[in-house]
Every structure is written in C-alpha cells, then in structure tokens.
mmCIF file of C-alpha atoms and ligand atoms in Angstrom:
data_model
loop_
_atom_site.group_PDB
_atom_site.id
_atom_site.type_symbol
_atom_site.label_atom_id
_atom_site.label_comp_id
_atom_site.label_asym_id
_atom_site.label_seq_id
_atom_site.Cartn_x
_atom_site.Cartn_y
_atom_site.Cartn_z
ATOM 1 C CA UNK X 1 40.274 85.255 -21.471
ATOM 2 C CA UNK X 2 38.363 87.987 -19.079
ATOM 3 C CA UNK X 3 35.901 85.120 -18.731
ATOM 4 C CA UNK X 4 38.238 82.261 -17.821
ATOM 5 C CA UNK X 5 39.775 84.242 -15.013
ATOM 6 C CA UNK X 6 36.787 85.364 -13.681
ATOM 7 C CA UNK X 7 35.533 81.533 -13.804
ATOM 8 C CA UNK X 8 38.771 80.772 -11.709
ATOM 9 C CA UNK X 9 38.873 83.325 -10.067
ATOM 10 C CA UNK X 10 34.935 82.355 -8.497
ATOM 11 C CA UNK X 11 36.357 78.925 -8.371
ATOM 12 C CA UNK X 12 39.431 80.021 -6.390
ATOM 13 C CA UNK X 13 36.695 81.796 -4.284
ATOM 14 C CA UNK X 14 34.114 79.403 -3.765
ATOM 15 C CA UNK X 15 36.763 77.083 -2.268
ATOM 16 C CA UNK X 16 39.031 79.680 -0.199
ATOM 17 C CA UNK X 17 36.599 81.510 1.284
ATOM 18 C CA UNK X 18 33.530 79.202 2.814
ATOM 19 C CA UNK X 19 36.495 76.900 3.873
ATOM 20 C CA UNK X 20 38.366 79.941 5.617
ATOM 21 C CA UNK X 21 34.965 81.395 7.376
ATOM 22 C CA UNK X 22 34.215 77.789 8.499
ATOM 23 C CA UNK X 23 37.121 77.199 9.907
ATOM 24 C CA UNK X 24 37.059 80.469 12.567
ATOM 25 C CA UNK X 25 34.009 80.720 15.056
ATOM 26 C CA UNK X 26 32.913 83.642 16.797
ATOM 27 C CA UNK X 27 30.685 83.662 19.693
ATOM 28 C CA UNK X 28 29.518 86.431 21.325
ATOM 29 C CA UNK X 29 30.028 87.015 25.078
ATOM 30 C CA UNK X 30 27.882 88.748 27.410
ATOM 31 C CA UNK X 31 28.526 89.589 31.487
ATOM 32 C CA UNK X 32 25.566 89.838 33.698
ATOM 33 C CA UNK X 33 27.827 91.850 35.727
ATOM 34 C CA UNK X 34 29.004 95.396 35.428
ATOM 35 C CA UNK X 35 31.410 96.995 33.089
ATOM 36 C CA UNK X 36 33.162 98.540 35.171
ATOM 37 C CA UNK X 37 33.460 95.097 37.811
ATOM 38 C CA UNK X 38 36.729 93.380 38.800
ATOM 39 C CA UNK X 39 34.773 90.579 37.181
ATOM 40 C CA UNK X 40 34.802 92.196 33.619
ATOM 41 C CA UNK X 41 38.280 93.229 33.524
ATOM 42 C CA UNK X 42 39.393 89.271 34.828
ATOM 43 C CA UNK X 43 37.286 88.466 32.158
ATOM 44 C CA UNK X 44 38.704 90.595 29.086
ATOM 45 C CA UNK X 45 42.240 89.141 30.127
ATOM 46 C CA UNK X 46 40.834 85.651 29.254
ATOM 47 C CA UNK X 47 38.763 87.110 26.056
ATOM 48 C CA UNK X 48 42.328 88.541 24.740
ATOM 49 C CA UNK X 49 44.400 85.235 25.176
ATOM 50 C CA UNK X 50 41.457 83.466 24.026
ATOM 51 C CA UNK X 51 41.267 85.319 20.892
ATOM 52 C CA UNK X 52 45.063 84.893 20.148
ATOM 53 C CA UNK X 53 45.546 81.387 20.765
ATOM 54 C CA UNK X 54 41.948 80.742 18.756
ATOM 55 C CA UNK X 55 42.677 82.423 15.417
ATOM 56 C CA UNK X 56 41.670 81.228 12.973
ATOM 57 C CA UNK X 57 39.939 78.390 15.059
ATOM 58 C CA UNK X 58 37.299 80.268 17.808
ATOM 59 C CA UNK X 59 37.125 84.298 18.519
ATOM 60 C CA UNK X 60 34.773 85.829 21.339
ATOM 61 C CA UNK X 61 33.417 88.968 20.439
ATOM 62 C CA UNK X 62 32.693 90.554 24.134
ATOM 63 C CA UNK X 63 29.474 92.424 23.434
ATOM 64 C CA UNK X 64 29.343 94.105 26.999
ATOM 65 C CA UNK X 65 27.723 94.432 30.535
ATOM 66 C CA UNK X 66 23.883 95.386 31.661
ATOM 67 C CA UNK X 67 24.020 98.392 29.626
ATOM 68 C CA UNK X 68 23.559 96.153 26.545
ATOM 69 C CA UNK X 69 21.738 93.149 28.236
ATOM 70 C CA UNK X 70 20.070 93.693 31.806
ATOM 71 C CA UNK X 71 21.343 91.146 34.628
ATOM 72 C CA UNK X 72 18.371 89.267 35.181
ATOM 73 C CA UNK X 73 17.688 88.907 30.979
ATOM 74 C CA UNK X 74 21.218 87.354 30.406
ATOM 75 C CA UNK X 75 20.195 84.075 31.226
ATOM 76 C CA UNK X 76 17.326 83.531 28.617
ATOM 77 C CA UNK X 77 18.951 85.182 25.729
ATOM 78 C CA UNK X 78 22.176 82.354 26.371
ATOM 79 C CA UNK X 79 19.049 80.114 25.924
ATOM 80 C CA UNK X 80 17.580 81.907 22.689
ATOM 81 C CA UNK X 81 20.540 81.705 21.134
ATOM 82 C CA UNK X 82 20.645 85.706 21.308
ATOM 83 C CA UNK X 83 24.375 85.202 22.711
ATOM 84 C CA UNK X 84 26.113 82.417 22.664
ATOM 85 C CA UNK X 85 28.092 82.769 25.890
ATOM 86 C CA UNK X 86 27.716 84.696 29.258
ATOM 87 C CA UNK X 87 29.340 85.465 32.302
ATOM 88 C CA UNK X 88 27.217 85.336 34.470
ATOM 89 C CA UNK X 89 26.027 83.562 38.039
ATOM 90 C CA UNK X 90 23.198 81.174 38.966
ATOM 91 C CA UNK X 91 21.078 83.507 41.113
ATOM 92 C CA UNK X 92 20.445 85.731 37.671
ATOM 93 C CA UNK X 93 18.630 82.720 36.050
ATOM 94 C CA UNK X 94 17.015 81.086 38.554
ATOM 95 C CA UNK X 95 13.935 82.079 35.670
ATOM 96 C CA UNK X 96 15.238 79.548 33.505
ATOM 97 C CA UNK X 97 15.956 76.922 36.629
ATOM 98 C CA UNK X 98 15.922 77.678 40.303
ATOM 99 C CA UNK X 99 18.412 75.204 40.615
ATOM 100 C CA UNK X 100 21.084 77.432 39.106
ATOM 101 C CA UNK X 101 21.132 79.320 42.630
ATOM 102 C CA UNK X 102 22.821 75.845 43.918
ATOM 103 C CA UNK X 103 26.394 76.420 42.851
ATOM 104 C CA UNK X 104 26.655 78.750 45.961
ATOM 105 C CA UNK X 105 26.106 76.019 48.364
ATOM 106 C CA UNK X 106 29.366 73.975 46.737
ATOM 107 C CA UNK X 107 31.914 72.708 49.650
ATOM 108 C CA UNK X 108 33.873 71.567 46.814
ATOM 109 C CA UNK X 109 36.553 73.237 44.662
ATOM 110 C CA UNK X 110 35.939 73.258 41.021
ATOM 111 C CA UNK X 111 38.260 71.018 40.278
ATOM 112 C CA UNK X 112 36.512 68.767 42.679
ATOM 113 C CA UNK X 113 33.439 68.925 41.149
ATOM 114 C CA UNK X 114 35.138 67.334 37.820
ATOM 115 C CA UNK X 115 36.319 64.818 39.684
ATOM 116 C CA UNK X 116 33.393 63.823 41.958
ATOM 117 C CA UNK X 117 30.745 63.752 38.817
ATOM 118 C CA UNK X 118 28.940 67.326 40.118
ATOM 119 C CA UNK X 119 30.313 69.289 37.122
ATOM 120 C CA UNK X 120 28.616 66.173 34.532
ATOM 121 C CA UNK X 121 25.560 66.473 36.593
ATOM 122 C CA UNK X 122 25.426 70.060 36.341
ATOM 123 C CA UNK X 123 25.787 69.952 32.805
ATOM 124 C CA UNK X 124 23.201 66.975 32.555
ATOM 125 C CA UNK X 125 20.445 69.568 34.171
ATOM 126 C CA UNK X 126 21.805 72.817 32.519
ATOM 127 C CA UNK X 127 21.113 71.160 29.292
ATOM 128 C CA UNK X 128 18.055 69.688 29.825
ATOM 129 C CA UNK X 129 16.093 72.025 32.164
ATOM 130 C CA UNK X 130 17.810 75.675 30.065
ATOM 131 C CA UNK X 131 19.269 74.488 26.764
ATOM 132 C CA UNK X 132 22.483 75.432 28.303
ATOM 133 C CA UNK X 133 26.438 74.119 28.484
ATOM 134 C CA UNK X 134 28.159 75.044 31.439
ATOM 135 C CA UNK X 135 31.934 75.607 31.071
ATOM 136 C CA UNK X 136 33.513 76.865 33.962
ATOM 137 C CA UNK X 137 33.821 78.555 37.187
ATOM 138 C CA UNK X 138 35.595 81.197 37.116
ATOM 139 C CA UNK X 139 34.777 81.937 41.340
ATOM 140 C CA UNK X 140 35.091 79.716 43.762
ATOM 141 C CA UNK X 141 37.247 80.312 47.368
ATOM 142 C CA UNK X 142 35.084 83.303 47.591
ATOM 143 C CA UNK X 143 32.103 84.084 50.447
ATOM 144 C CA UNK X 144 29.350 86.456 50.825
ATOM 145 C CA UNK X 145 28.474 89.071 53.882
ATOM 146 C CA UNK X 146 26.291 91.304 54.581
ATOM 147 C CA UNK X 147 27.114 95.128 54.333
ATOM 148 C CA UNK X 148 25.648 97.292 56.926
ATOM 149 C CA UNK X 149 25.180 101.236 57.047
ATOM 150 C CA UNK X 150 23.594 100.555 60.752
ATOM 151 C CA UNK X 151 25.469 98.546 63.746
ATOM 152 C CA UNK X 152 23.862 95.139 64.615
ATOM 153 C CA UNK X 153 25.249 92.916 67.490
ATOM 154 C CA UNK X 154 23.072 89.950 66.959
ATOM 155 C CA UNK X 155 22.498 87.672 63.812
ATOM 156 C CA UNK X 156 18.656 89.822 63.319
ATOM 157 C CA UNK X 157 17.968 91.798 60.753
ATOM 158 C CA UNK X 158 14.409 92.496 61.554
ATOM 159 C CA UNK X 159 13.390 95.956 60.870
ATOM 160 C CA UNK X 160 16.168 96.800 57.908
ATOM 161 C CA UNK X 161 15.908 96.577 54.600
ATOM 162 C CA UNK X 162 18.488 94.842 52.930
ATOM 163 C CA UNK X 163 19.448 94.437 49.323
ATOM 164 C CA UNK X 164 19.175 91.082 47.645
ATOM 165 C CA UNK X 165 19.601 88.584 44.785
ATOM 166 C CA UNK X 166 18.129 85.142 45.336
ATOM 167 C CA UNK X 167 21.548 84.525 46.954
ATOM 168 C CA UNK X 168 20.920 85.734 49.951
ATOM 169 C CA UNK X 169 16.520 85.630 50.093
ATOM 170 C CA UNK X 170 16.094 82.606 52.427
ATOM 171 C CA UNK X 171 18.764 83.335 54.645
ATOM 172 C CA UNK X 172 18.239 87.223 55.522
ATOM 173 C CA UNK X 173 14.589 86.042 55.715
ATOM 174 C CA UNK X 174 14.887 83.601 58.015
ATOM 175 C CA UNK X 175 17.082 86.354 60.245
ATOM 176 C CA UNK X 176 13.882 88.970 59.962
ATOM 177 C CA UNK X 177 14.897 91.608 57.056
ATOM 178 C CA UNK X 178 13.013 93.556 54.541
ATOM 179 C CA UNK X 179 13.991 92.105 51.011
ATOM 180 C CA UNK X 180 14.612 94.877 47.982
ATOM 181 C CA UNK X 181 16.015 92.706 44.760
ATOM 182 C CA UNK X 182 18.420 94.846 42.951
ATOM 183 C CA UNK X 183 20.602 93.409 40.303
ATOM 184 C CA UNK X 184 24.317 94.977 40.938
ATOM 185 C CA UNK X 185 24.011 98.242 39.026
ATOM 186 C CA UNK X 186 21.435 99.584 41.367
ATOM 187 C CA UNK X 187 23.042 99.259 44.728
ATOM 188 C CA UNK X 188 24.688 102.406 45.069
ATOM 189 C CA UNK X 189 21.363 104.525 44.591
ATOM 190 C CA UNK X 190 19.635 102.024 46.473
ATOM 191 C CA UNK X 191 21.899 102.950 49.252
ATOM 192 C CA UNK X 192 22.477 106.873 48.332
ATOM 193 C CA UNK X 193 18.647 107.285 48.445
ATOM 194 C CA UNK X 194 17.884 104.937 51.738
ATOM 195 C CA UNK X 195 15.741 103.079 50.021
ATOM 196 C CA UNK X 196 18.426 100.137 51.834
ATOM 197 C CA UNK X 197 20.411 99.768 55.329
ATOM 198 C CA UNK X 198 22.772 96.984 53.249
ATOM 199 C CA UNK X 199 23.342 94.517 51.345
ATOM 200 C CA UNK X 200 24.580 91.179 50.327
ATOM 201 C CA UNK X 201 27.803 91.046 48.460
ATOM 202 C CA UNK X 202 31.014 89.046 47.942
ATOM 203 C CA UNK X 203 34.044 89.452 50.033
ATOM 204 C CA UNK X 204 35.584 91.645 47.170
ATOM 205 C CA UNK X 205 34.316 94.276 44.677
ATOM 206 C CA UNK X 206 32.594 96.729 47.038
ATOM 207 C CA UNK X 207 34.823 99.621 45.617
ATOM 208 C CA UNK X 208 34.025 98.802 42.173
ATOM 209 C CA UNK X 209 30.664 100.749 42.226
ATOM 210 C CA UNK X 210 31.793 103.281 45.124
ATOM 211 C CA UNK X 211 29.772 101.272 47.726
ATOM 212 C CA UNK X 212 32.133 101.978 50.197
ATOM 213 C CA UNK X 213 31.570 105.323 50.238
ATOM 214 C CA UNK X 214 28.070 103.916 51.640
ATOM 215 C CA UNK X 215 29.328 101.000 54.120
ATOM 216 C CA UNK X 216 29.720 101.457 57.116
ATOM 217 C CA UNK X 217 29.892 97.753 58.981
ATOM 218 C CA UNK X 218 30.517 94.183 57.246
ATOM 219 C CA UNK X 219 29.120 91.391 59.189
ATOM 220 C CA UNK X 220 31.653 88.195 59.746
ATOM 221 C CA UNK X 221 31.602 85.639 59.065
ATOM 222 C CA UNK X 222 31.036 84.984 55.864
ATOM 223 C CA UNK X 223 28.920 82.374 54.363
ATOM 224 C CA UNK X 224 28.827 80.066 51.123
ATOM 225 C CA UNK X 225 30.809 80.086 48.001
ATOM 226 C CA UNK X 226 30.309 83.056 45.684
ATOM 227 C CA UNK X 227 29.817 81.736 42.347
ATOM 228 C CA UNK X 228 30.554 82.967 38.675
ATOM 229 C CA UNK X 229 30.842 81.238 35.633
ATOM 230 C CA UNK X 230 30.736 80.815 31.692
ATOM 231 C CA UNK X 231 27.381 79.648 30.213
ATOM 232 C CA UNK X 232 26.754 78.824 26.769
ATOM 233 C CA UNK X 233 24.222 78.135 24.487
ATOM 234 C CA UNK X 234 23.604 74.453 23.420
ATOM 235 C CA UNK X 235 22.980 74.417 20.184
ATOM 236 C CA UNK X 236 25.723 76.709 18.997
ATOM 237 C CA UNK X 237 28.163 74.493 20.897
ATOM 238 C CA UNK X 238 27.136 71.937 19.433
ATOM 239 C CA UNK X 239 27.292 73.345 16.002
ATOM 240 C CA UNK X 240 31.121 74.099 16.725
ATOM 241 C CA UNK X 241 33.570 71.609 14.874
ATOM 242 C CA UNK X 242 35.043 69.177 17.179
ATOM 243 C CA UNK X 243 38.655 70.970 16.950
ATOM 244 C CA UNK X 244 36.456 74.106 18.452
ATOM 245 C CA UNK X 245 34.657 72.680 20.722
ATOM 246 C CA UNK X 246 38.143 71.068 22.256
ATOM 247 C CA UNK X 247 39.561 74.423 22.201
ATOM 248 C CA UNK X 248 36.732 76.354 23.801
ATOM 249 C CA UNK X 249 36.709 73.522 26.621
ATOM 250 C CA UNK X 250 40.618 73.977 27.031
ATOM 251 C CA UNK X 251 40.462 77.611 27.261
ATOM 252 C CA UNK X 252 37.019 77.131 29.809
ATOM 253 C CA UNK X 253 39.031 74.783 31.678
ATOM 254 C CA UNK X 254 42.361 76.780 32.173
ATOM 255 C CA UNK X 255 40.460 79.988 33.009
ATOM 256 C CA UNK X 256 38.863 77.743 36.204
ATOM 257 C CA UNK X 257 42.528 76.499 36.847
ATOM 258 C CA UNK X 258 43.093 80.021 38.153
ATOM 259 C CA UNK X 259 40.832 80.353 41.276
ATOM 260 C CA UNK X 260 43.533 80.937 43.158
ATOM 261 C CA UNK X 261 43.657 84.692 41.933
ATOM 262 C CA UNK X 262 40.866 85.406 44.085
ATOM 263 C CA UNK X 263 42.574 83.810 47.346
ATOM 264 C CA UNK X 264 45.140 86.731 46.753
ATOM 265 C CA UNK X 265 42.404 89.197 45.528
ATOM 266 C CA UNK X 266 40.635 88.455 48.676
ATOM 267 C CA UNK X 267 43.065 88.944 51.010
ATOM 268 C CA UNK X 268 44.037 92.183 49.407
ATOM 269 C CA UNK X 269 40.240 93.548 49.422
ATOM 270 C CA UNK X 270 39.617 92.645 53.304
ATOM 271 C CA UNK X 271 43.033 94.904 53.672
ATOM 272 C CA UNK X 272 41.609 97.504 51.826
ATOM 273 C CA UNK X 273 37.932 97.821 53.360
ATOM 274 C CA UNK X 274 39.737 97.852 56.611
ATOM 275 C CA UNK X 275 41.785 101.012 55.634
ATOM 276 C CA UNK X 276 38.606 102.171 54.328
ATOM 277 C CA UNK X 277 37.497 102.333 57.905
ATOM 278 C CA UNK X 278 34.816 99.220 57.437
ATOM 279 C CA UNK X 279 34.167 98.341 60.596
ATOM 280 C CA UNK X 280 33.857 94.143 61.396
ATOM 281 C CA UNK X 281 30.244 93.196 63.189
ATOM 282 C CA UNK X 282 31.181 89.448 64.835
ATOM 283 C CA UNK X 283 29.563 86.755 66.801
ATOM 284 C CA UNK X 284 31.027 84.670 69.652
ATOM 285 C CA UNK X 285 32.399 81.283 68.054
ATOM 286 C CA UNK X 286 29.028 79.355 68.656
ATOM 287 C CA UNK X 287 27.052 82.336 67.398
ATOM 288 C CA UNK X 288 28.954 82.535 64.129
ATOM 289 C CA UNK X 289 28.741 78.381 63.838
ATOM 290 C CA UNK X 290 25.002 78.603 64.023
ATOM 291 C CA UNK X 291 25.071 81.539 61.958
ATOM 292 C CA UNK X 292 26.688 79.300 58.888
ATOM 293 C CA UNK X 293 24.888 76.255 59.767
ATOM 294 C CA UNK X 294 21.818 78.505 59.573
ATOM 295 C CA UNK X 295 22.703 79.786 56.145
ATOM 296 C CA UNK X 296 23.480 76.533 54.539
ATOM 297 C CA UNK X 297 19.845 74.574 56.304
ATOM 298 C CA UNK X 298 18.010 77.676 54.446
ATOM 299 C CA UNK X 299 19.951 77.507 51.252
ATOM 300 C CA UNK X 300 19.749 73.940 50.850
ATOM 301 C CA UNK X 301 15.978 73.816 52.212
ATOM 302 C CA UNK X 302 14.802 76.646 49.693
ATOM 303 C CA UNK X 303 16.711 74.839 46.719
ATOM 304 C CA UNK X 304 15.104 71.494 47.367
ATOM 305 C CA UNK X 305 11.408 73.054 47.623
ATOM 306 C CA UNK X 306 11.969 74.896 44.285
ATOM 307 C CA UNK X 307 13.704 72.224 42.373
ATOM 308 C CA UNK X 308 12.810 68.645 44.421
ATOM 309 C CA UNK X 309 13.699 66.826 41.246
ATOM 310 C CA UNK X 310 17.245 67.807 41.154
ATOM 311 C CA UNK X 311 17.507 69.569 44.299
ATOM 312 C CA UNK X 312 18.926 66.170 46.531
ATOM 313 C CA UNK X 313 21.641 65.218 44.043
ATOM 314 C CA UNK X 314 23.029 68.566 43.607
ATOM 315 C CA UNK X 315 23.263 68.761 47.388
ATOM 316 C CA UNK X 316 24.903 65.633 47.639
ATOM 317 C CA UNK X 317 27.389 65.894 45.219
ATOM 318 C CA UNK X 318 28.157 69.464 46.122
ATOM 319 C CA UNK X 319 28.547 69.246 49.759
ATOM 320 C CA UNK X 320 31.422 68.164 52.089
HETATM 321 O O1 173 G 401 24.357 90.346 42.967
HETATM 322 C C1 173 G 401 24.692 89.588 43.878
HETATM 323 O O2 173 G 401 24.828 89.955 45.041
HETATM 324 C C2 173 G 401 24.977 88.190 43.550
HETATM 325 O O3 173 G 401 24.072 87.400 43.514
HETATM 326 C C3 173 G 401 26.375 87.789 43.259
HETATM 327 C C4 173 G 401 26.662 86.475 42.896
HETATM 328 C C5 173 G 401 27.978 86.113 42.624
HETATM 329 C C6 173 G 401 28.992 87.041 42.719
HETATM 330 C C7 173 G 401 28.707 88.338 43.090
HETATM 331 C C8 173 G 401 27.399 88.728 43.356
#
C-alpha cells in the first residue's frame, strides 16, 4: 500500500510539476543604469505589473544596476546569455555593434518606427550582428545637453574637458573638447575632483546622482533623442513558448506606449534645474540651427564610418 502511493504519488509528480515549472518563465533583468536613477524606479513599476499580469506565464527577476553588472559589460552578458534582458541604451554596446549608438539620431517616435519598418530593421541587425531581440523603447521625446561648471558663449569647447559616452564623442569633438568616458556612476567624482568642466546628459536626471550640486550652466539647445530600451537575449526568447513570447511582446509594447511620461517628466525637471539656480548658455537662432545641424552631420557621419553596412538604412529609416 506504502508503495502504491508513493508510485502515484511520483506519478502525480512527474506530471504536476515539470508541466507547472514549464509553464512560468523567469528572465532575469539587468539596468546599465544606476540604482538609484529615475530610470530604475520607471522601470520596477513595469517589473511589478509585469510580474502580476505574467503569473504563472513570464516573471522578471530584476537582478540590479552597475553594482552587480558594470555599464559598459551589460551589453555582452544579454549576448552570453548571462541575463536574459537589460535596460540599457545603445551607446553602452557599441562593443557588440557600433550601430547601436544610432537610435539617438531617430526623428521618429517609437511608434513610428513600427510603422515605417525601422523597428523590423533594427531587430534584423540586433539579431544578426549581437544575438540580440530588441523590445522596446522605453525613451524617446527626450534630448541631450551639455552641463557646464564654466560659462561658454560660443558653441567651442576647446580647452575643457568634458564627460562622455559615445553619445556625445563626435559632436563635442568636432566643437574642440577634451573627451573623459565615464559610464553614469562616475560623474559626480569626475566632477567633485575636476578631473571634468561637464558633461553630456539628458534633459532629466541630473539630481539623481547630486550633479547639480556640481552644475553650474546647461547649454540650449538640446540635441538628438535620448534613447533607452529593453534588450534581450535571442536564444532565450526564442526558447519562450509562443503564449510567452506574445506576452513579453505585449508587456514590451505597452511599456513604449507610455513615452509620454517623459514629456511631463521633462517639463517638470527643466522647472526644477531652474530653481536650482542652473543657469541657460544660448545661441542666436542661426547659431543654435547650425549647432543641431552640426550634431546630427557628426552623428550620422561617425555611424556610417563605423558601421557602412548598416549605417545608410538606419539613417534613412530613422530620419525625418
Ligand atoms: O551616459 C550617458 O550620458 C548616455 O549615454 C545616456 C544615454 C541615454 C540616456 C541617458 C544617458
């Protein structure tokens, strides 16, 4: 009798439980970013409704920031298989593909790049060129500055040294500065030490790592389209059942169908630098034209040189 029950008892178990484990996915999630970033805490809302909607189907395990995986490493171990997703941004695995620094130079909205073919192209090259599936954009409407601690009243930076990702390398070159890569963690000693007069940086986020405490001038405009988004590995999407897949791709999707958050976020950030006592550097009107013009020749330019195979159709199907 003892034995009978045990026999269906490992019966019982050898069906319930390998169908129960199969059924429910987990992937872990890095962020290139901070822990402490506006980025990480936008992202741990969608990781929590996510993991609600997805049980028993798909959970993501959030792993954590650069103190677990440094910035610039993110991007291979997506590709290893390490982690199977990341939040992360092109400029951070440019290693991998130095084409992933193009999503910056998009004049289109997300949404625009699903319609126009850009996002299948995307994910034609991610896949082939890094092993990787890309998502969704979680940043768009969003551009870059520069951050001063000295006054400039013309578009040269010649003689300061300014913090960069590949982001910003061709275009403060081309205007005369001193390039010091950082990844985001290092900033604020690379400013409390000196070892920087600024750097590049979104619109929004500079009080997430007490950079303001540092700033003392933004430059306007801005220029291109600050992008972060969700990267996965290949082969352990494509290992996902079909019913997770289509969930993972609903929940990528509806986290890019919010963008307009950081329209709001923005506005509320410029407000907030300005009671910070951030002072605005501008140009005259044809000045700041030839300023973005300027930007966009170099960003396109360097993209093309480092990836000529890919580096025409991206531009085309990503620019106005
Ligand atoms: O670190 C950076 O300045 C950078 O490249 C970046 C990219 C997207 C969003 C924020 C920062």
């Amino acid at each position: 009798m003892r034995q009978l029950l045990s026999a269906a008892l490992a019966a019982a178990l050898a069906l319930a439980a390998p169908a129960t484990r199969a059924q429910e996915a987990t992937l872990k999630l890095v962020s290139a970013f901070p822990e402490n970033s506006n980025y990480v805490v936008y992202l741990l809302e969608w990781v929590k409704k996510v993991n609600a909607e997805g049980k028993g189907v798909l959970q993501v395990n959030f792993i954590g920031g650069p103190k677990a995986m440094p910035t610039f490493e993110v991007g291979t171990a997506v590709k290893n298989g390490v982690v199977e997703l990341a939040m992360n941004t092109g400029a951070f695995y440019t290693n991998l593909m130095p084409e992933s620094d193009a999503l910056k130079l998009a004049q289109l909205t997300a949404a625009e790049q699903r319609q126009n073919g850009a996002y299948a192209y995307i994910n034609e090259v991610w896949r082939r060129k890094a092993s990787l599936v890309y998502l969704a954009r979680m940043l768009e409407h969003t551009p870059f500055h520069i951050y001063l601690t000295r006054k400039i009243d013309k578009p040269d930076l010649s003689g300061l040294k300014i913090r960069i990702t590949p982001v910003y390398r061709d275009f403060f070159a081309s205007m005369g500065a001193t390039l010091i890569q950082t990844p985001p963690g290092e900033v604020y000693t690379a400013l409390e030490r000196g070892v920087v007069d600024g750097y590049g940086w979104p619109i929004h986020g500079i009080f997430d790592l007490n950079w303001h405490e540092k700033t003392k001038f933004r430059v306007d405009p801005g220029f291109y389209n600050a992008e972060v988004s969700i990267i996965g590995n290949l082969a352990a999407y494509e290992k996902l059942s079909a019913a997770q897949r289509a969930f993972l791709d609903r929940q990528a999707l509806a986290l890019e169908q919010q963008n307009d958050h950081w329209k709001r976020f923005n506005e509320a950030e410029t407000k907030r630098q300005r009671e910070a006592g951030i002072q605005v550097v501008g140009f005259d009107a044809a000045t700041a034209r030839a300023y973005q013009d300027k930007a966009y020749e170099v960003g396109w330019a360097g993209i093309i040189k480092a990836a000529p195979d890919t580096g025409p159709q991206l531009k085309k199907l990503l620019s106005k």
